[in-house]
């Protein structure tokens, strides 16, 4: 791993492995992402082209009751496995944890106990060279000692600094114990690094935060003494000065400074609190102020991680690696974020900084960081692999990693767009103009490609689905062309050929088609032309032009006799003309274009059209008019924004075959109306629940057409979707540029992360999560 700075920057990987304690409950990421019991992940990791991996041998998991009873079976298998695959493990011992139950971050014996475990690890694996005994000690100290979120739930400056000192002392003693076994062992010391900007009125507070961000590395490098900028602050906690000066006598400078960087690492402080949502306002060190991630406030974006790398290099003169690069966002923005950080690392190296690597975090995704892992709410962020499938599924991020690691040209068209953090519409407050924010890129990076940006070609310009795709592609900064039948008749080969040559798309989304189920019984020729011939013609043209294709099918391909949710591999047996047109389309498309993506879905509802079942039901019942709904026909409703976001991710991932996408709850039409009425506070008294046979349908329909899945549940729950739908319906203000958020959790909290600045001690949990959040896309 050692290399001169002239060597290419390496790509590393990281496994989200947090085992944090909240009172007496432990939350383990590896239990939830499945890596704790899945042995073949190592080959998946190696396939990405990574040279090293931040890998856990966690104290809490391995030796919770002491070294004598330690269970080494898990690392015994995996560490040599990584070595055999040519991937260097950077072994982590504590990752946002507080140790076994008998200790804590403020326990005077914490450091010695961790060092004992570290020595045992080194004796068992004497060949391991790289270690991170404690991940992000400053960040963990804030969450555990200042904000009260994690055990031992301290909420004062003394607890915060004591937790920091104990962790840093544990690093020193652990490396000492490790080097007694392996004198060549090297320390990769990670922490979050950001920067705080402010109005002139808060310059002093911003300066404090900008000094505090270095504390863990300063301690380890022996830089903390009476001359340190924060010496008075540190000793004012009442902690004996000898505890700080101990590090001068026992320095343990890292061989590699590990910088973790998130969208919320850079902060903006503003004394004008009325400009900001209340969850970003608090009081700290006698300053009542707003504390918000800079990307959401500054009119001109900050330049990102590049200058921070230079600052770290100038301060320490030690080799640097970016040890966590991650954002909770749509797939294309995950890729854009990684590429922006990769480019910044390359630029910093060209400017003379000794930058060694960029680490993609987290290889298997992560769970419930939107609530700082204080509860199991099921909010999942995929990474290079998505673990919601029976076996981890590589996403487009994995493809980008392979190209970066092999220095191949970058191939995905979505990289040509800018991430949301550099786009209009990102603000949560009136944009702030400040000289502290350096101008960002004004021209999108093309990375060697032509200036022309390949679009997604979307059919169905007048339909609900086509318009939804256009709306969300606009918000996600995905280049697109929405075409009508006049622009491209999908059943006319010549028309399709002209359109493909004119627009040169990288993908086609067939969001049009014949949708009138009852009329299809009398107009089968037109139904088959639009639903069967058209997709078949598209498939032929797309495979010839090497263009990805996504098209849609229906739950009406099933006959309902199963009386249990249908999965992708279940046999089809349609009851009506419309269903038969979809079955034949599926067959023709996949026979012709095996790489095509076919989405089966059901029972649309959404905020942007007035014709769907729920909108009509709520409108009629709110007006006191009767509304009829079947009480014996079971479907799985699908919220259109969720469908569009999830299917776009699959398209970007280059997935293929048949996928079922719904909000995954079988329910009758009548019960769906009742549930929506309850959430929207609408009186359901005029709802008339009747058998489906009495509703005068011409076409036969299955009494049970609920869709399940054997591939992955990618959409949120129905209750979650209905909550958002009714909220938007009440406001009557759907916004084109900021569509419904993909995978939004039941709470309003976004993906939390490690901000440079702290919220006020004593603020609400909502304010805390907002202030220290790793960020999802704009909502």
PDB file of C-alpha atoms in Angstrom, residues 44 185 275 292 712:
ATOM      1  CA  UNK A  44     -17.855  -9.291  -4.395  1.00  0.00           C
ATOM      2  CA  UNK A 185       2.068  -1.883  11.951  1.00  0.00           C
ATOM      3  CA  UNK A 275     -34.471  32.883   7.662  1.00  0.00           C
ATOM      4  CA  UNK A 292     -27.257  24.307   8.491  1.00  0.00           C
ATOM      5  CA  UNK A 712     -36.440  -7.025  -3.832  1.00  0.00           C
TER       6      UNK A 712
END
